[in-house]
Every structure is written in structure tokens, then in C-alpha cells.
XYZ file of C-alpha atoms in Angstrom:
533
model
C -22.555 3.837 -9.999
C -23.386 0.992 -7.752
C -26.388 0.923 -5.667
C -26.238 0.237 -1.822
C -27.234 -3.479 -2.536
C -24.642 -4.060 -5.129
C -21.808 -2.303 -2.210
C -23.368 -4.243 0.834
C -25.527 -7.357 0.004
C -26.953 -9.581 2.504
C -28.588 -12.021 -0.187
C -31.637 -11.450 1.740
C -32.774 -8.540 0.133
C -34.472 -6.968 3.589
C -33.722 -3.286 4.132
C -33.669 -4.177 8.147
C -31.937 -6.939 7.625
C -29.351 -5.365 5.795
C -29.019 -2.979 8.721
C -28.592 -5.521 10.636
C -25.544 -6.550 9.118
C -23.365 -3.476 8.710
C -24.640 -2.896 11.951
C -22.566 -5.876 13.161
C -19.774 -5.467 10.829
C -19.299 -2.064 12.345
C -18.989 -3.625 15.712
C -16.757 -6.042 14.294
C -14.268 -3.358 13.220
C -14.125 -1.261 16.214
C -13.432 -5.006 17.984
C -10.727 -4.745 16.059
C -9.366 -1.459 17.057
C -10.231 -2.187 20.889
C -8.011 -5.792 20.325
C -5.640 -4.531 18.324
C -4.693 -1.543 21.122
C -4.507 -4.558 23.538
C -2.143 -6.100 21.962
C -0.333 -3.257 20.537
C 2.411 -2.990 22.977
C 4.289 -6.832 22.195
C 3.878 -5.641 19.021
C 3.722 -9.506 18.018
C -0.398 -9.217 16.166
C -0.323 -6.098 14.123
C -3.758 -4.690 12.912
C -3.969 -6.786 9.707
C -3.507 -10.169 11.900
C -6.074 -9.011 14.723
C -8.367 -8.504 11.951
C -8.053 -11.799 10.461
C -8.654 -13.811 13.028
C -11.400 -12.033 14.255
C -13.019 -12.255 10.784
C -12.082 -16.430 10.837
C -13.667 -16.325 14.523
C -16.801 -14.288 13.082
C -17.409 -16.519 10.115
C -17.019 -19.780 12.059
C -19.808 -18.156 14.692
C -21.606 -16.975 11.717
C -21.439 -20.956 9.887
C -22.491 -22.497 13.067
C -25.610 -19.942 13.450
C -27.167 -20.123 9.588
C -26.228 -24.094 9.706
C -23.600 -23.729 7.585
C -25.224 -21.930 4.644
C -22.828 -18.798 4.998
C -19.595 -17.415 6.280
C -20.042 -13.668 6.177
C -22.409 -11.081 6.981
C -21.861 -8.598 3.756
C -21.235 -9.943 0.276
C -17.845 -8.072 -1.225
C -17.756 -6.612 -4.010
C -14.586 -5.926 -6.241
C -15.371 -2.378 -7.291
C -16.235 -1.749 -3.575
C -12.341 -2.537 -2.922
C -11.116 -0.205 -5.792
C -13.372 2.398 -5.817
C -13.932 3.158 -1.978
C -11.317 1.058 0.090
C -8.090 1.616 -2.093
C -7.891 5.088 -2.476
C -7.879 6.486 0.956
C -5.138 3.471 1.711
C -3.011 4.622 -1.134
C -3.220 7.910 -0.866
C -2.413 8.365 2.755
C 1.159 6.156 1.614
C 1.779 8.688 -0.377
C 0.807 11.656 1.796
C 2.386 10.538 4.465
C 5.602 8.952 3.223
C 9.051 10.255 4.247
C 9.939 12.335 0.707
C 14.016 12.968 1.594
C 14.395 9.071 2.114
C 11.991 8.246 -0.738
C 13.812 10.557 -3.475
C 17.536 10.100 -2.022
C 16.623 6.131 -3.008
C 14.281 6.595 -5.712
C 16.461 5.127 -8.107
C 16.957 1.942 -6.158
C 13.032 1.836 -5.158
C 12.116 1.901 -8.865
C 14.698 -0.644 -9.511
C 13.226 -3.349 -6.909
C 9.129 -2.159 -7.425
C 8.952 -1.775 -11.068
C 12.121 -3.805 -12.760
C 11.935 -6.623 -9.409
C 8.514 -6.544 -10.321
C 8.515 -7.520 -13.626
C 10.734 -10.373 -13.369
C 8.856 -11.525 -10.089
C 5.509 -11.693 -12.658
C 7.272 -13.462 -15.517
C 8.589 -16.253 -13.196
C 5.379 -16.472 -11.361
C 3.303 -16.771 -14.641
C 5.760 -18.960 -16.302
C 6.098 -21.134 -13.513
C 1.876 -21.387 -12.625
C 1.477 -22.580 -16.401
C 3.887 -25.206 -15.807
C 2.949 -26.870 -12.892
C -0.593 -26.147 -13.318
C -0.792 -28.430 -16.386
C 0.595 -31.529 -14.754
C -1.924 -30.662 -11.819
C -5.364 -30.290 -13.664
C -7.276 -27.816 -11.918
C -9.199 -26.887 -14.220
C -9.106 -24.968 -17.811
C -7.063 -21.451 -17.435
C -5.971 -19.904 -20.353
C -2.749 -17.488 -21.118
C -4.497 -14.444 -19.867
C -5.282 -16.128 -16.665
C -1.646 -17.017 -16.276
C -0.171 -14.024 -16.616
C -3.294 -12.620 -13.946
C -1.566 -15.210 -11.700
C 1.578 -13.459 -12.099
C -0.072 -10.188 -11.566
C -1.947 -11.088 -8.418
C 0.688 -13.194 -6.682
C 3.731 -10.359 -7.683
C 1.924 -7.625 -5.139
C 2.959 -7.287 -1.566
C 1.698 -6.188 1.541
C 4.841 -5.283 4.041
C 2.468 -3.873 6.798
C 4.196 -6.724 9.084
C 8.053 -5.380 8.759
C 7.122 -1.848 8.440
C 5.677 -2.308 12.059
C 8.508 -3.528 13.334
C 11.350 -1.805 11.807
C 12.599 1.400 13.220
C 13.046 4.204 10.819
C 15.057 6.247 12.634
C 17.724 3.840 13.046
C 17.610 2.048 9.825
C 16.344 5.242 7.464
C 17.893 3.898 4.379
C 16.438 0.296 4.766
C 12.861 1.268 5.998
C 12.710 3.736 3.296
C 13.553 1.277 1.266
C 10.619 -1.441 2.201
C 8.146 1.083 2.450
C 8.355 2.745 -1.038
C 9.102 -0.399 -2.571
C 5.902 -1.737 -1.199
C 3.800 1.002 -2.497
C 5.469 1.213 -6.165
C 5.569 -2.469 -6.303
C 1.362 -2.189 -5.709
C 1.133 0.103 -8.213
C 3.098 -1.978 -10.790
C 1.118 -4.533 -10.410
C -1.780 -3.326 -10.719
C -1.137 -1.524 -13.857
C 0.363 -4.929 -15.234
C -2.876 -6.760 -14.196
C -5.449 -3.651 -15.913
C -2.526 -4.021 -19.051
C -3.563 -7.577 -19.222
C -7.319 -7.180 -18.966
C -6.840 -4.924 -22.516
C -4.905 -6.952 -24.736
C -6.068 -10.327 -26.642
C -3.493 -12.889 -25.642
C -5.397 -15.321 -27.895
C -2.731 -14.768 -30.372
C 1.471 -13.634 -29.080
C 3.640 -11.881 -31.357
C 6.494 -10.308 -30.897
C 4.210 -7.262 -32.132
C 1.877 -7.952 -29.373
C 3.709 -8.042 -26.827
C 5.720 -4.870 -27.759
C 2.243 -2.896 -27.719
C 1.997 -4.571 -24.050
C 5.302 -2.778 -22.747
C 4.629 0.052 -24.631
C 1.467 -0.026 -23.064
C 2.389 -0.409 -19.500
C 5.055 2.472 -20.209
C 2.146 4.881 -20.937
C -0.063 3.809 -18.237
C 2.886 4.600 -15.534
C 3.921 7.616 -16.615
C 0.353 9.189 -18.022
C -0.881 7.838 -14.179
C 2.214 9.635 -12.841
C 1.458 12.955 -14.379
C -2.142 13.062 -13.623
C -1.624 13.048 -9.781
C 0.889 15.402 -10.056
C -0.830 17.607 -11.953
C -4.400 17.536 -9.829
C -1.996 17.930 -6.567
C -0.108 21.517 -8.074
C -3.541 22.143 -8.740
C -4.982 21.588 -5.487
C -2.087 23.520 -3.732
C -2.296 26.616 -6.360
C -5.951 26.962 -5.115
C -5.881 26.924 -1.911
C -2.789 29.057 -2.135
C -4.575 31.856 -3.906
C -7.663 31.803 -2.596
C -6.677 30.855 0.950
C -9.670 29.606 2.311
C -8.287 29.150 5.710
C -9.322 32.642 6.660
C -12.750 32.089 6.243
C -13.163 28.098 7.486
C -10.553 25.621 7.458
C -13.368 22.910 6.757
C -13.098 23.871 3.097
C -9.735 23.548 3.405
C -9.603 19.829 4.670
C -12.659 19.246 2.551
C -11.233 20.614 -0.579
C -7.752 18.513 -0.204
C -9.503 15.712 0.327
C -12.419 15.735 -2.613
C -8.913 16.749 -4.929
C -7.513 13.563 -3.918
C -10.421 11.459 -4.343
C -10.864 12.897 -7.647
C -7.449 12.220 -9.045
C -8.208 8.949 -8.821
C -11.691 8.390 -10.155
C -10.304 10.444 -12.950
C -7.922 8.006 -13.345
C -9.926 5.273 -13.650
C -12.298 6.772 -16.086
C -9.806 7.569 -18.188
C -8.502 4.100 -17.926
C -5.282 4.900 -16.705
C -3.961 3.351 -12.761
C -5.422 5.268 -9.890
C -3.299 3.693 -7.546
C -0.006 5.333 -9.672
C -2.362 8.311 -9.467
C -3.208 9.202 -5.962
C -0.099 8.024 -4.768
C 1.812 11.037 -6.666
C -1.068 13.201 -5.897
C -0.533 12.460 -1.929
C 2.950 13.172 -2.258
C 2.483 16.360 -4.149
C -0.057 17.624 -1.769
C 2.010 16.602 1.343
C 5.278 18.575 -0.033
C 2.958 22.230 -1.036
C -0.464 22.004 0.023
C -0.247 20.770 3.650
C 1.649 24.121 4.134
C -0.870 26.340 2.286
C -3.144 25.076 5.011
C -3.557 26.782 8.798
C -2.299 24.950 11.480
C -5.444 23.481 12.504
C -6.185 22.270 9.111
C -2.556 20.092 8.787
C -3.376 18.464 12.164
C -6.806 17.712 10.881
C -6.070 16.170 7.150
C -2.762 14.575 8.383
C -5.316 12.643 11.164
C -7.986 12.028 8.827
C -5.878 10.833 6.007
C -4.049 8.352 8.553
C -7.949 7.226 9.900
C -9.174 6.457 6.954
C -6.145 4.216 5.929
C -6.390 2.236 8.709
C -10.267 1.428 8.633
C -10.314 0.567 5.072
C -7.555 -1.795 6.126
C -9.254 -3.150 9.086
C -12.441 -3.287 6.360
C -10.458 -6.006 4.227
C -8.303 -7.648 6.444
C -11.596 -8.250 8.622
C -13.606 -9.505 5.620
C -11.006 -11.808 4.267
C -11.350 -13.470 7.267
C -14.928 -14.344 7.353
C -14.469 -15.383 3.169
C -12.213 -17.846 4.068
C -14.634 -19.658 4.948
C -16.965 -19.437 2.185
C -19.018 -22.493 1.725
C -20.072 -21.948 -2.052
C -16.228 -21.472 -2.697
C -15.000 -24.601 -0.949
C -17.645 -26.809 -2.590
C -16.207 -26.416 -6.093
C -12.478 -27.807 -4.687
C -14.209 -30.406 -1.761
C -14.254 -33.363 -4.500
C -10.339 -32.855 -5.277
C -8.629 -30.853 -1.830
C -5.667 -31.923 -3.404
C -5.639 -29.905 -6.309
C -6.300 -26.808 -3.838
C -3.664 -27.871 -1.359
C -0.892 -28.129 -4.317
C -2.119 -25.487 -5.823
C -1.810 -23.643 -3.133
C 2.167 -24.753 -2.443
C 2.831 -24.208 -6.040
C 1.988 -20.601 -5.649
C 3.355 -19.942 -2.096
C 6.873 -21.666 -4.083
C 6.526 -19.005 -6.955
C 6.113 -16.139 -4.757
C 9.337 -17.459 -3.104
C 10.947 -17.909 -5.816
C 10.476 -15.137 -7.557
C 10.848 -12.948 -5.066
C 14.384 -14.130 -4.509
C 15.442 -14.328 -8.079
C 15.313 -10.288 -8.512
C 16.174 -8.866 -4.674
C 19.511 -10.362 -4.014
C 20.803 -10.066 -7.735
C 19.129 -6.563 -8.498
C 21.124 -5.567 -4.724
C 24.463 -6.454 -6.267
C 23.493 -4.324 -8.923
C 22.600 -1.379 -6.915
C 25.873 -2.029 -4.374
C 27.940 -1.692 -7.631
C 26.888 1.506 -8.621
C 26.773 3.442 -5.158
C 29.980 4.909 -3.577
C 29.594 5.451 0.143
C 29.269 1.922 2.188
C 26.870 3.187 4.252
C 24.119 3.382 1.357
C 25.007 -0.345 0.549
C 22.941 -3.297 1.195
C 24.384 -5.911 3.064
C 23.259 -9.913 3.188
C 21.044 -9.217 6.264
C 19.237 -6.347 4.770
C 19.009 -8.136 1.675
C 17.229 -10.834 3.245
C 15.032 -8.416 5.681
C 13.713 -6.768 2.302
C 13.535 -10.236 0.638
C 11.107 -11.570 3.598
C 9.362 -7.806 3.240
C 8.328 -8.737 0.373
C 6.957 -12.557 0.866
C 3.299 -11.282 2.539
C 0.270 -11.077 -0.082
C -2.425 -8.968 1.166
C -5.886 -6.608 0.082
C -4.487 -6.153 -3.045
C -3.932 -9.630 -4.232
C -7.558 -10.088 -3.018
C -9.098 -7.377 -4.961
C -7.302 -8.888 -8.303
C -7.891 -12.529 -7.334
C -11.662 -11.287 -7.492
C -11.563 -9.064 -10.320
C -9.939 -12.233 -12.290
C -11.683 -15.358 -11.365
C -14.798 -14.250 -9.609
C -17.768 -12.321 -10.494
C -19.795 -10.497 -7.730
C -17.789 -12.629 -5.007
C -19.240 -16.152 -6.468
C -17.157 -18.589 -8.390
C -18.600 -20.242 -11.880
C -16.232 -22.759 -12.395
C -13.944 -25.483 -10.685
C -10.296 -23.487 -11.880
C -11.541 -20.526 -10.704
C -13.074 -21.655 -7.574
C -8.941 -23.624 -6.785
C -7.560 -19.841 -8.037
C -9.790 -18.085 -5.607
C -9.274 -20.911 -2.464
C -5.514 -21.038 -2.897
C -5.316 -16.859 -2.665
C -6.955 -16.886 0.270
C -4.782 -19.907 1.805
C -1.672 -17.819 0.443
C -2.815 -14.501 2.076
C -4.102 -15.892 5.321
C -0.695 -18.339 5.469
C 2.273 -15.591 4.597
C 0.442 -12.611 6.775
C -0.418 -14.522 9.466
C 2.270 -17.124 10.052
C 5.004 -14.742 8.522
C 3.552 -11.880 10.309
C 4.300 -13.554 13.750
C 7.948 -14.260 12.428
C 8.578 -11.235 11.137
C 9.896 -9.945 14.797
C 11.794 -12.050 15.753
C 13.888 -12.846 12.276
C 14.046 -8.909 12.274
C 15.515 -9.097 15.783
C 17.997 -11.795 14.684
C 18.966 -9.819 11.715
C 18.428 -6.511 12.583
C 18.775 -6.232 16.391
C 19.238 -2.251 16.463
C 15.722 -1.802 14.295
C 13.585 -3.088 16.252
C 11.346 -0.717 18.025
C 11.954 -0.665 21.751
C 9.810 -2.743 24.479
C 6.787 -1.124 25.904
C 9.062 0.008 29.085
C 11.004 1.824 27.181
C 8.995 3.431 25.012
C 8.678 7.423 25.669
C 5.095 8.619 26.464
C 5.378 11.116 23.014
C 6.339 7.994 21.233
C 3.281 6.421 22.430
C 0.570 8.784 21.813
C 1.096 9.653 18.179
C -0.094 8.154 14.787
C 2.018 4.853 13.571
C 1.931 6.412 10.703
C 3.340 10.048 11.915
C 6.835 9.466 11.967
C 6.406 8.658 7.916
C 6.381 12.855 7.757
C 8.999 14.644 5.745
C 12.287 15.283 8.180
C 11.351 19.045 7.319
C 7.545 18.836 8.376
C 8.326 16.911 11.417
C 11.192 19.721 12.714
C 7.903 22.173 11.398
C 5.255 20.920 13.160
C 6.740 18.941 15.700
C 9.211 21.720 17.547
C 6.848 20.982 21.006
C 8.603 17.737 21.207
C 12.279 18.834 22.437
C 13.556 15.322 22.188
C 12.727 14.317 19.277
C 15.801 13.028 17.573
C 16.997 13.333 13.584
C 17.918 10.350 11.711
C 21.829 10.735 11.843
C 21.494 10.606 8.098
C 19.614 14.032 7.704
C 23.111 15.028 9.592
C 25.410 13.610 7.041
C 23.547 15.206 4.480
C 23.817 18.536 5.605
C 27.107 17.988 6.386
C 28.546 16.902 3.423
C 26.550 17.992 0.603
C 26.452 16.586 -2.631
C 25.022 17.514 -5.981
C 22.585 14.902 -6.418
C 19.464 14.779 -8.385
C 18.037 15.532 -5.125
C 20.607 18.799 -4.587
C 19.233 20.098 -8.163
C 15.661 19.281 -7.688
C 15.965 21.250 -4.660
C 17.335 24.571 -6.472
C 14.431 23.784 -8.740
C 11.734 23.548 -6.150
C 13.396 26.900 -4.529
C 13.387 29.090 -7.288
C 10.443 28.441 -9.461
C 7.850 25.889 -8.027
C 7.281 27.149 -4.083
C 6.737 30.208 -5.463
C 4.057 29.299 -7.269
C 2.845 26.409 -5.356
C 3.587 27.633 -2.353
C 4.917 25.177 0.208
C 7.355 25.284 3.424
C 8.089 28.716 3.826
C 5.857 30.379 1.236
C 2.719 29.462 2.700
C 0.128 32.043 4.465
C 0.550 32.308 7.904
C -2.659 32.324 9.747
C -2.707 35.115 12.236
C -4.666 33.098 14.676
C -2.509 30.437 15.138
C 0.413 31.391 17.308
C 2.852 29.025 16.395
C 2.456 29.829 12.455
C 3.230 33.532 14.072
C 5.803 32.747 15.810
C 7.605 31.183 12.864
């Protein structure tokens, strides 16, 4: 493991002085939460822009002070982002996401993150090798290339999810949101499928052993956090630790969900795929083996540390943008970097396009009712979804063509410049768009000015409404007014015998049981609304 220099170096090498600095990076991030609740209610600067530009404001302050010799405060390292930052972000997707939407459109959510995935990498990689060679920034090899694809094929849709309203638009914000999340995962497994193969020499052979091998990793990944979350929720089902304190509860759930996914990674499988189906598991049996107090608690804490890891890289990215050491290697050529840099911005265009509105005819075909069809608007709202790059691309950008944050050659240095000129141009620029396209497309999803906002509305999580439809009605029957998604209604209405019907019967009869869940869990005699239902 990593020492404390290794996590947080200053490249002075001064214990005080090292202090010093996370001292004033913590400052920096509760800047960002102060800012960002300022300008919360336009809802124009989400929490990934506010952190941004305070990190570009930092490191210009930060330049100016050393005379130029450095942009950032602490030195970033790659493992920091996948061991510490990723998991809690991750996890909390999965833990909070809403599971009726998710599974009633798995089918179509796989289609766009895994299969829209894959053809998004093979243009982008095809494409970077051919423009790249006329451009000549430097020597990249095959492995590289397909790394671009990898990198420049994952998506951050922070920007739309903030501004699209769920319970109008269930289907479509379902949609974004677990494509987002799957389409992370996919890439990330491509990328670490990459990393194990010697490209040196394709054959057909080869790269049959690379799907095979990208089949394993999703589904092996898959089953791992399922099984650690049954685990988790068998345990505290049995031994109900609740009576006794509900610390170990919350701290139990949460060391279980850490551990799915360093077990993951040491067993070189995709801890992302991992703790994402771990969350999920947990959210749908062992939130409700928990007492009362102890749902409020994890559902809070999970949610927390999501958004500070965020804030964490968002606010960092920032201040490495304007990395001297990085921008020496392309200050001879800017060229290269600025082309470069269009090139890739084209590609993620591009290939974006080339599998949303053709794999949404495909999906249109195939479903029934009209009102589970995509049409052109939502197309393009999921389309421009998908166009941000964000932490993720970072962390691989890093992990590729960087070692310990410091660039050794010229192609590298270009690879590492034009990510960060991508992810500062399409979340920043495209973040600020994002509302009012969505408001010209989608006029009914946007969420309502601050006037009209209702003061429950305003006090709880962003990320609360992402509950189950069942754990909301459980947990949430203080709020009178809260209103279903008119969906919920149809389906219990007009059932149907969908996977979801089946899985249901399933889940009924042989896992809650077991597993316990929403209505087998423990009721805690101290709480008086577990007693009351």
C-alpha cells in the first residue's frame, strides 16, 4: 500500500509543509460546497463546474505565488483516484439508483452502455490512429490507440442528470443515468482488458481471447458484488446488530462495500462492475435489515462521500490544467496539442452519434407501447448526455500516458494536455448548455425555478429522489405530497409478465426470505415508525 507521500506529495518533502497543503486543499473543497450552494438555485454551475473553476482560479494564484514553478498544491496520484476516490462515487450510483426504472430498461441500458460502447471505442481508436499519423505528435503505438478509445468512450452525465426531472421523464432519466454508470464500467474494463494483452502482434486469435476476455471480466465482476452484497444482508439479517448499536450496522455495510471492490481489484477483475452491483444489492435487502436510524445514516453517508470525492477531482483537475511541466513538452508545437485536441473532441462526437440514434431505432422496433419509445428529441437529449468526459477519463488518461502525474515524453505529454482541454471544454462549456438545449427539447423536464420549488424539495439529498419507488413510499410516508411517477401507476395498473413480473415472484418466494429485505426485515422496537408499520 501507498504511503502518505506517495497519496499526497508536495515535492517538498516537509511534514509541515505537507500539512500545509491539504490544509488548504481542504479549504478549497468546502469553498466549493459554500459556492456551489450559492449558486445552486439557477441551477446553471453544477458542483463539477464550481469546482473547476475554482481549481483553474487556485492554480493561476498558486503559478503567480511560486513564480510559475507549479500549478497545484498536492501531486495526484492514479491509484489515489481508483483506490480511494472511485469507489465511494460508484458505489453510492449503485446504492442509490432507482432499481424499478433501472431493471424495467435494463435491456435498453445494456444495449447503449455496453454494445454503444463498444462501437463508440472502435471508432474513436480507429479514427485517433488515423489522424494522428498525418499529425505527428509523437510515437504511440496500437495499445495506446485503443487506450484512446478507452479513455475518450467514458462519460460523465452529472450536467443532464441535474437538470432533468425524473419524475416527469422516468423512462428517459432512467435511461441517462444507468447508461452513464454501465457505460463507466465498460470502459474501464475495456481499458484494464487492454493493459493485459500484447497487441504487438493481432490475430484473429488474439483478439478473440480479448472479447472473450472482456466477457469474463463483466460477468465474474458482476457476480462478485452480488455475491459480497447477499452476504452483507444475510449477516446483518441474522445477527441483527441493530439491537445492540447501529454503528456496526452502518460500519459493517460500509467496510462490505469497500471490500467488494478491493477484492476486485486484487483479483484483477473491474471494481467499478463490482461495487456498483454490490450497492444495488445492498440497497434492495440490506438497507431494510437495518433500524431506521441506521438507513437515514448510510443513505446520508453514502450520498456525502460521493459528492466530496467528486468535488476532490473536479477541484484538482482544475489546478492540473495548468501544469507547467506538462505544457512544456507541447509549448514548441501548440499546434499539435490544439489539433489534437479537435481531433478527439470530433471522435467523441462522432462516435457517440454513430451508435445512439441507430441503436434507438433498434430499441423503438422491438418495444410495443409508444410511450416506452424514444423519440428524435430524447434521442438527441441522451446523445448530448453522453458528449461530457469527466474523473474517469482523467484517471485512465493518467494510468496510460503518465507515471506518478509527470509526463516522459512529447506524445504523451499532447495525450495528457488534450484530455484535460477535452474535459475542461465539454463539462464546462456543455455543462452551461446543457439547460437550456434541455429546456428547448425537453421543456416539461426541467426542474422548476427556485420560486417554485417546495421547501421538502429543497432540503433533501440531490441524490434522494434516485431511491427505489418502494423505499421512497417506505421511508418517505412524512411527506404527504410527495407524488409517484405516473408510470409506477401504469404498472400497477396494467400488469404485465415481464422479466421484471418473474423476477419479482422470484425475489418473493425464495430470496427475501433469506436475505431479508422490504417486509422481512427486523423491526426495531424503538423506532416508532418501523412499529407502526
Amino acid at each position: 500500500m501507498m504511503g502518505s507521500n506517495a497519496l499526497f506529495g508536495t515535492g517538498i518533502g516537509s511534514d509541515v509543509d505537507q500539512l500545509y497543503s491539504i490544509t488548504l486543499f481542504v479549504a478549497l473543497l468546502s469553498a466549493c460546497i459554500v459556492i456551489g450552494h450559492l449558486l445552486e438555485e439557477n441551477r446553471w454551475i453544477n458542483e463539477s463546474i464550481t469546482a473547476l473553476l475554482i481549481g483553474l482560479c487556485s492554480g493561476i494564484v498558486i503559478l503567480l505565488t511560486t513564480n510559475g514553478k507549479s500549478s497545484r498544491i498536492l501531486e495526484f496520484d492514479e491509484q489515489l483516484f481508483f483506490i480511494y476516490l472511485l469507489p465511494p462515487i460508484i458505489f453510492n450510483a449503485g446504492f442509490q439508483v432507482k432499481k424499478k426504472q433501472f431493471f424495467r430498461n435494463f435491456m435498453t441500458i445494456v444495449l447503449f452502455g455496453v454494445v454503444g460502447t463498444l462501437i463508440s471505442f472502435c471508432i474513436i481508436s480507429f479514427g485517433a490512429k488515423s489522424f494522428f499519423a498525418n499529425l505527428d505528435i509523437g510515437s504511440l503505438e496500437l495499445q495506446d490507440y485503443l487506450a484512446i478509445g478507452a479513455i475518450f468512450s467514458a462519460t460523465d452525465s452529472v450536467c443532464t442528470l441535474q437538470v432533468l426531472n425524473q419524475d416527469d421523464t422516468p423512462l428517459l432519466y432512467s435511461l441517462v443515468f444507468g447508461e452513464g454508470v454501465v457505460n463507466d464500467a465498460t470502459s474501464v474494463v475495456l481499458f484494464n482488458a487492454i493493459q493485459r494483452f500484447d497487441l504487438s502482434h493481432v490475430k484473429s486469435k488474439i483478439a478473440a481471447q480479448f472479447m472473450g476476455n472482456f466477457l469474463t471480466l463483466f460477468i465474474t465482476s458482476t457476480f462478485l458484488g452480488i455475491v459480497i452484497g447477499l452476504l452483507c444482508a444475510y449477516l446483518i439479517k441474522k445477527l441483527y446488530l441493530g439491537r445492540h448499536s447501529t454503528d456496526r450496522e452502518v460500519a459493517l455495510m460500509m467496510l462490505m462495500a469497500y471490500l467488494s471492490y478491493v477484492m476486485s481489484e486484487m483479483f484483477n477483475l473491474s471494481g467499478i462492475l463490482t461495487v456498483f452491483f454490490c450497492g444495488i444489492v445492498m440497497s434492495h435487502y440490506t438497507w431494510h435489515n437495518v433500524t431506521q436510524s441506521s438507513r437515514t445514516t448510510t443513505r446520508h453517508a453514502f450520498a456525502t462521500l460521493s459528492f466530496v470525492a467528486e468535488a476532490f477531482i473536479f477541484l484538482y483537475v482544475g489546478m492540473d490544467a495548468l501544469d507547467i511541466e506538462k505544457w512544456k513538452f507541447v509549448s514548441e508545437s501548440p499546434g499539435k496539442s490544439i489539433a489534437a485536441s479537435a481531433v478527439l473532441f470530433g471522435l467523441v462526437l462522432v462516435g457517440r452519434a454513430s451508435f445512439i440514434f441507430p441503436l434507438s431505432f433498434l430499441s423503438n422496433f422491438t418495444k410495443k407501447s409508444k410511450s416506452d419509445k424514444f423519440d428524435l428529441k430524447q434521442q438527441v437529449t441522451i446523445w448530448w448526455a453522453g458528449l461530457m468526459r469527466g474523473a474517469v477519463s482523467m484517471a485512465l488518461a493518467y494510468n496510460q500516458f503518465a507515471r506518478s502525474g509527470h509526463t516522459q515524453q512529447p506524445g504523451n505529454a499532447i495525450m495528457i494536455t488534450s484530455t484535460i482541454t477535452v474535459v475542461l471544454f465539454s463539462t464546462i462549456v456543455f455543462g452551461l448548455m446543457t439547460k437550456p438545449l434541455l429546456k428547448f427539447l425537453l421543456p416539461q423536464s426541467i426542474i422548476p425555478e427556485h420560486g417554485m420549488e417546495s421547501e421538502t424539495a429543497g432540503t433533501r439529498p440531490i441524490l434522494m429522489p434516485l431511491l427505489d419507488d418502494e423505499e421512497n413510499v417506505e421511508v418517505g410516508k412524512e411527506s404527504s405530497n410527495t407524488r409517484l411517477p405516473s408510470s409506477l401507476h401504469m404498472l400497477l395498473t396494467t400488469p404485465t409478465n415481464t422479466i421484471h413480473h418473474y423476477w419479482r415472484k422470484f425475489d418473493d418466494a425464495i430470496m427475501r426470505p433469506v436475505f431479508g429485505g422490504r417486509g422481512f426485515a427486523q423491526l426495531d422496537s424503538g423506532s416508532s415508525e418501523e412499529a407502526s408499520e
